[in-house]
mmCIF file of C-alpha atoms in Angstrom:
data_model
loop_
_atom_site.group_PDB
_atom_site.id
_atom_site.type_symbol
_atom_site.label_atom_id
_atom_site.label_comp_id
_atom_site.label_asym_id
_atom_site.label_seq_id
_atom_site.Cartn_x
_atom_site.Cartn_y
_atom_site.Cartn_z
ATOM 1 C CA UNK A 1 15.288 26.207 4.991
ATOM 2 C CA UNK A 2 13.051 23.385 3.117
ATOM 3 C CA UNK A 3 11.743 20.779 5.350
ATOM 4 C CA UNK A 4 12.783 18.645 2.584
ATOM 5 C CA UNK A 5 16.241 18.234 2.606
ATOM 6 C CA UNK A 6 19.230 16.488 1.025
ATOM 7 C CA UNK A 7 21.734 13.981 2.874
ATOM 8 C CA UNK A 8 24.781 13.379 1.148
ATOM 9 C CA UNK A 9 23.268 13.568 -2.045
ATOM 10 C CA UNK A 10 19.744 11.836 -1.522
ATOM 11 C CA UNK A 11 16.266 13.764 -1.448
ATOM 12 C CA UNK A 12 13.489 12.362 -0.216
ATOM 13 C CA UNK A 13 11.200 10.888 -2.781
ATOM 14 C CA UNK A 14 7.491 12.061 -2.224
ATOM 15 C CA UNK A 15 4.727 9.565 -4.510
ATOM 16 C CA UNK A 16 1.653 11.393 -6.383
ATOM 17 C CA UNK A 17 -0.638 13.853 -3.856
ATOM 18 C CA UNK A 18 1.693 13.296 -0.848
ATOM 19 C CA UNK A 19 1.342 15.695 1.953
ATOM 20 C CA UNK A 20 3.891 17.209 3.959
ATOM 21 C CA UNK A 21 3.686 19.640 6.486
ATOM 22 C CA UNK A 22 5.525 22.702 6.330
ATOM 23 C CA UNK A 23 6.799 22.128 10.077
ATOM 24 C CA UNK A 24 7.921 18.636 9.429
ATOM 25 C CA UNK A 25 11.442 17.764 8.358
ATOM 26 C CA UNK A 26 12.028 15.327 6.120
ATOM 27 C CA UNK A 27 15.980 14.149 5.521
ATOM 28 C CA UNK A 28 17.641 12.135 3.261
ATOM 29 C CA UNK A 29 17.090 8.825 2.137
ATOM 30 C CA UNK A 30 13.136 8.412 2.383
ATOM 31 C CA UNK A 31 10.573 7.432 -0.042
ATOM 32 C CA UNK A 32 6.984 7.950 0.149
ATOM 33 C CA UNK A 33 3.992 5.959 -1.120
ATOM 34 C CA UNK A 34 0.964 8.222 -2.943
ATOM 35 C CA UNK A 35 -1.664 9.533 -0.802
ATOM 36 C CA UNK A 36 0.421 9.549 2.335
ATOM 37 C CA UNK A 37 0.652 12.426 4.877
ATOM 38 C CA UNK A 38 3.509 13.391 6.950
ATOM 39 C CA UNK A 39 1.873 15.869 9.769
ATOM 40 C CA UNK A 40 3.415 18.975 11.928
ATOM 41 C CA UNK A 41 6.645 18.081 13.742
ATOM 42 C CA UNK A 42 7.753 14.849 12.081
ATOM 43 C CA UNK A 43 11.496 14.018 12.310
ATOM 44 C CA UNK A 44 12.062 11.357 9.378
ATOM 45 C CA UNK A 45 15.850 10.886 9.133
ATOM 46 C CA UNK A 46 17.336 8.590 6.676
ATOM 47 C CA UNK A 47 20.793 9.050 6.668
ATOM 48 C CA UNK A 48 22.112 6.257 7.882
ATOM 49 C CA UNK A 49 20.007 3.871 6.178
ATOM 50 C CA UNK A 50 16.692 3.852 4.663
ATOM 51 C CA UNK A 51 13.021 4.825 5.154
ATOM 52 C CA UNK A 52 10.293 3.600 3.026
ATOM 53 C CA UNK A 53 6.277 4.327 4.008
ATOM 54 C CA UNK A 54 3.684 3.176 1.976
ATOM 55 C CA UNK A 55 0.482 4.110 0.297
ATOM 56 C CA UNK A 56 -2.346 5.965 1.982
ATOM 57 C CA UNK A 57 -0.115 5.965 5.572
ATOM 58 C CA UNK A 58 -0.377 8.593 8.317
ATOM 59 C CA UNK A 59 2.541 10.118 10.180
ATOM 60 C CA UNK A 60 0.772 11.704 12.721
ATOM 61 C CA UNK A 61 1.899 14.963 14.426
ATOM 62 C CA UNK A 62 5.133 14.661 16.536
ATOM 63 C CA UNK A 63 6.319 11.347 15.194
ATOM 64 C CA UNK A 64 9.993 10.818 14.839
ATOM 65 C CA UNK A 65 11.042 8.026 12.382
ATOM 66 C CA UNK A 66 14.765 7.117 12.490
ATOM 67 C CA UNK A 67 17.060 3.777 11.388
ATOM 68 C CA UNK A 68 19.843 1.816 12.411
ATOM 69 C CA UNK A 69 23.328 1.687 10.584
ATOM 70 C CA UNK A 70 24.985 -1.020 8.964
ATOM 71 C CA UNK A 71 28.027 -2.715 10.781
ATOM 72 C CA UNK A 72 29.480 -6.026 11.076
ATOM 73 C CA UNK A 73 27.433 -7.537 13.460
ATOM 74 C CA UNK A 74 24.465 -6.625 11.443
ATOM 75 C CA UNK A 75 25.449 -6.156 7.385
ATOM 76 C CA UNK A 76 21.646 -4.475 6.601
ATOM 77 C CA UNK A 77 21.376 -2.831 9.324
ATOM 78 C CA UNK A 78 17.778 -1.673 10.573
ATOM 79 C CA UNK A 79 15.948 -0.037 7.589
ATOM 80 C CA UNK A 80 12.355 1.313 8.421
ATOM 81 C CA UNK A 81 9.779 -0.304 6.115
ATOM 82 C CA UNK A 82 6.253 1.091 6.854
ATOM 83 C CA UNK A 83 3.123 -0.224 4.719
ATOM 84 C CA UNK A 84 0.592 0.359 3.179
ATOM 85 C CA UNK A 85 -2.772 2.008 4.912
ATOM 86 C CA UNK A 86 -0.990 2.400 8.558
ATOM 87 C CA UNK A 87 -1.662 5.047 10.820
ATOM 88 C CA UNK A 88 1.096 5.954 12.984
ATOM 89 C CA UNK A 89 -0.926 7.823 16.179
ATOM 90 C CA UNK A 90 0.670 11.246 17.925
ATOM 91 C CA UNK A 91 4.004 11.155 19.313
ATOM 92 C CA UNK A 92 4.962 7.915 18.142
ATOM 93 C CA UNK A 93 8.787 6.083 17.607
ATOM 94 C CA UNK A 94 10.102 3.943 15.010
ATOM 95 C CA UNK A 95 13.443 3.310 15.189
ATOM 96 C CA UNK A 96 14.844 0.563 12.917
ATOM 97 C CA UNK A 97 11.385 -2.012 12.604
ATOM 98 C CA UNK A 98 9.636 -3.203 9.464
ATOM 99 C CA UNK A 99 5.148 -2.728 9.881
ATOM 100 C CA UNK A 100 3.126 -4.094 7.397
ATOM 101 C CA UNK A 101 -0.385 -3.236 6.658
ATOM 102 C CA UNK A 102 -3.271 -2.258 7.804
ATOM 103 C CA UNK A 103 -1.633 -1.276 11.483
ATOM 104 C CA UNK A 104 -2.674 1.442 14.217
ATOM 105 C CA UNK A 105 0.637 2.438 16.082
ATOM 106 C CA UNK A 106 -0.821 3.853 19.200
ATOM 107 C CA UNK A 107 0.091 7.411 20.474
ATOM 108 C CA UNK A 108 3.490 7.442 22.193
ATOM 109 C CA UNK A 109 4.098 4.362 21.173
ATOM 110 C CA UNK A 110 7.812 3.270 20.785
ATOM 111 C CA UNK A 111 8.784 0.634 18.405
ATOM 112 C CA UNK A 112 12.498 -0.387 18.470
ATOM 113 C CA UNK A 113 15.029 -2.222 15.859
ATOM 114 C CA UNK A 114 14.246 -5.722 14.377
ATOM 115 C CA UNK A 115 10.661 -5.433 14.747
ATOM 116 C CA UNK A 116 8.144 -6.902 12.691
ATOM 117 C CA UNK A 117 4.846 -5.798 13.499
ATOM 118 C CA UNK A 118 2.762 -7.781 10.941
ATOM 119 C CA UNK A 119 -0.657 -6.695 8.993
ATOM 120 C CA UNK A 120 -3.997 -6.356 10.556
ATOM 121 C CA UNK A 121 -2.421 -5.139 14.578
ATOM 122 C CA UNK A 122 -3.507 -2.553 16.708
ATOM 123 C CA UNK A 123 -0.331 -1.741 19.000
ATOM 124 C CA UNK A 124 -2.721 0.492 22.343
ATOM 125 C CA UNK A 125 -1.071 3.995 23.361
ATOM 126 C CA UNK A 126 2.084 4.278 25.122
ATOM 127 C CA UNK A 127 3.198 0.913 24.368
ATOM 128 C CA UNK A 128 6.916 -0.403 24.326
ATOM 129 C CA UNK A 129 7.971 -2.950 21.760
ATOM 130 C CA UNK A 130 11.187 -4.187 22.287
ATOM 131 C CA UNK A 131 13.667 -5.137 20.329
ATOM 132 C CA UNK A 132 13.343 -7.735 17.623
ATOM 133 C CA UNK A 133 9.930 -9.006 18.728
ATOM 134 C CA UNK A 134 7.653 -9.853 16.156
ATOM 135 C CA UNK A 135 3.877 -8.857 16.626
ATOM 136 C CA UNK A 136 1.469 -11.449 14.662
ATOM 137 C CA UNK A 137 -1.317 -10.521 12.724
ATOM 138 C CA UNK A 138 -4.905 -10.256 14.027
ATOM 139 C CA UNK A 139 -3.853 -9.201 17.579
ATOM 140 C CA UNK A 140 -4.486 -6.022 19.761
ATOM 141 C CA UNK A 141 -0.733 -5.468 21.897
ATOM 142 C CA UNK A 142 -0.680 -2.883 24.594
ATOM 143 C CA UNK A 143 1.927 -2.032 27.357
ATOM 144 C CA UNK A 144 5.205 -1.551 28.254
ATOM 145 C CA UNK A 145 6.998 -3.956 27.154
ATOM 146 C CA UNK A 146 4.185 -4.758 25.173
ATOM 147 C CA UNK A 147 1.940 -7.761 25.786
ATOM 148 C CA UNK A 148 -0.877 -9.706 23.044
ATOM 149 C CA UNK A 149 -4.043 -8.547 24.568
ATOM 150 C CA UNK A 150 -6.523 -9.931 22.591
ATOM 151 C CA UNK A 151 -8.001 -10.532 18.779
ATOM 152 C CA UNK A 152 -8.655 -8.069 17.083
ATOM 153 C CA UNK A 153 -12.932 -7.785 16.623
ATOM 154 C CA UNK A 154 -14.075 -7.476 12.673
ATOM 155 C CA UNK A 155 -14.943 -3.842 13.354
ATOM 156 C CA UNK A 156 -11.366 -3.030 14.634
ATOM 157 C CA UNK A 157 -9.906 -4.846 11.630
ATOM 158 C CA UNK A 158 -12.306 -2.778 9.238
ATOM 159 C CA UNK A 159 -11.035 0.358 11.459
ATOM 160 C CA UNK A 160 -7.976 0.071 9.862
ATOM 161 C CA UNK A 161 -9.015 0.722 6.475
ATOM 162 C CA UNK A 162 -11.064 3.285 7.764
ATOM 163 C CA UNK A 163 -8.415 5.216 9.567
ATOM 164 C CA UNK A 164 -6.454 5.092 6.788
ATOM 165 C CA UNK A 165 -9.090 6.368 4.199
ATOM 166 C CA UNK A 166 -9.860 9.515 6.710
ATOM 167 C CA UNK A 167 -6.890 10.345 6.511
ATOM 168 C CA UNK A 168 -6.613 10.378 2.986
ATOM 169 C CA UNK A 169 -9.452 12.557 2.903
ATOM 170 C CA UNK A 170 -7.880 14.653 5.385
ATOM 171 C CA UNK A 171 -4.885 15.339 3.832
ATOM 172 C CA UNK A 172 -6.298 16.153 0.316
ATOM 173 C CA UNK A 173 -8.783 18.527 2.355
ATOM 174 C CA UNK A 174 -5.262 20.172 3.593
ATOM 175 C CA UNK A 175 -3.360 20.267 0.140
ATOM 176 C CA UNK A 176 -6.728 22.223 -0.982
ATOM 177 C CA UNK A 177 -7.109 24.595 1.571
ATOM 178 C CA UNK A 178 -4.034 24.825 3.876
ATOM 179 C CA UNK A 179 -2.149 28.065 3.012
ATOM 180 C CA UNK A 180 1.216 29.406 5.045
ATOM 181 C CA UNK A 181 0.653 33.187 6.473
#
């Protein structure tokens, strides 16, 4: 069975030299930016509303992306909206949250509905955002529930971009050379 599949009618939409691994599982109503990846293991399921990543973003290995219905104490819902250049670390959960760009999700990291984790944040490892916090730019956050640590320093800032670009190069190096036995 593909790891790209169908949900009541709608296939995910994958942009120009997007990545995919064979092992993750990609359902429904998602669309992908160009020169994203989507490593081994990730769950992406957009069935009950929708899932948008950007350009040159990282789902890293593990990851499982989900959304929130609509109903009538919420009309939209909880779409996941992720941006451009973000890396989304190991293990990682977003469930129903909006980040912008430029962000570094730490591993096992959970981020929960009505979250809006602006550009330019570093959220550390194992952190819990709760629901419908809003993380401003320029900040490092880390723990559980998460906490503003500290500004970011201008070589964590350019680390974004930089995350971001290796992975790009990483993932072309893997359309190129990865093969299925």
């Amino acid at each position: 069975m593909s790891s790209i599949r169908s949900y009541k009618g709608i296939t995910p939409e994958l942009g120009l030299r997007v990545y995919v691994d064979s092992t993750a599982v990609l359902v429904g109503d998602i669309q992908i930016g160009d020169d994203s990846s989507i490593w081994p293991l990730v769950a992406a399921r957009g069935d009950v509303n929708h899932i948008h990543i950007g350009k040159r973003t990282n789902i890293q290995d593990g990851s499982v992306l989900h959304v929130t219905h609509k109903n009538a104490a919420n009309p939209d819902g909880y779409p996941l909206i992720i941006g451009d250049d973000v890396t989304v670390g190991h293990k990682a959960m977003l469930h129903g949250c909006t980040i912008q760009d430029r962000v570094l999700v730490g591993m096992g990291s959970i981020i929960l509905d009505g979250v809006t984790v602006e550009s330019e944040v570093v959220i550390g490892a194992g952190s819990l955002v709760p629901p419908n916090k809003t993380l401003p730019s320029g900040y490092l956050y880390m723990g559980n529930p998460v906490k503003q640590a500290r500004p970011l320093t201008d070589e964590e800032r350019d680390f974004l971009l930089k995350s971001a670009e290796n992975y790009v190069q990483n993932k072309d190096d893997f359309l190129h050379q990865v093969e299925d036995i």
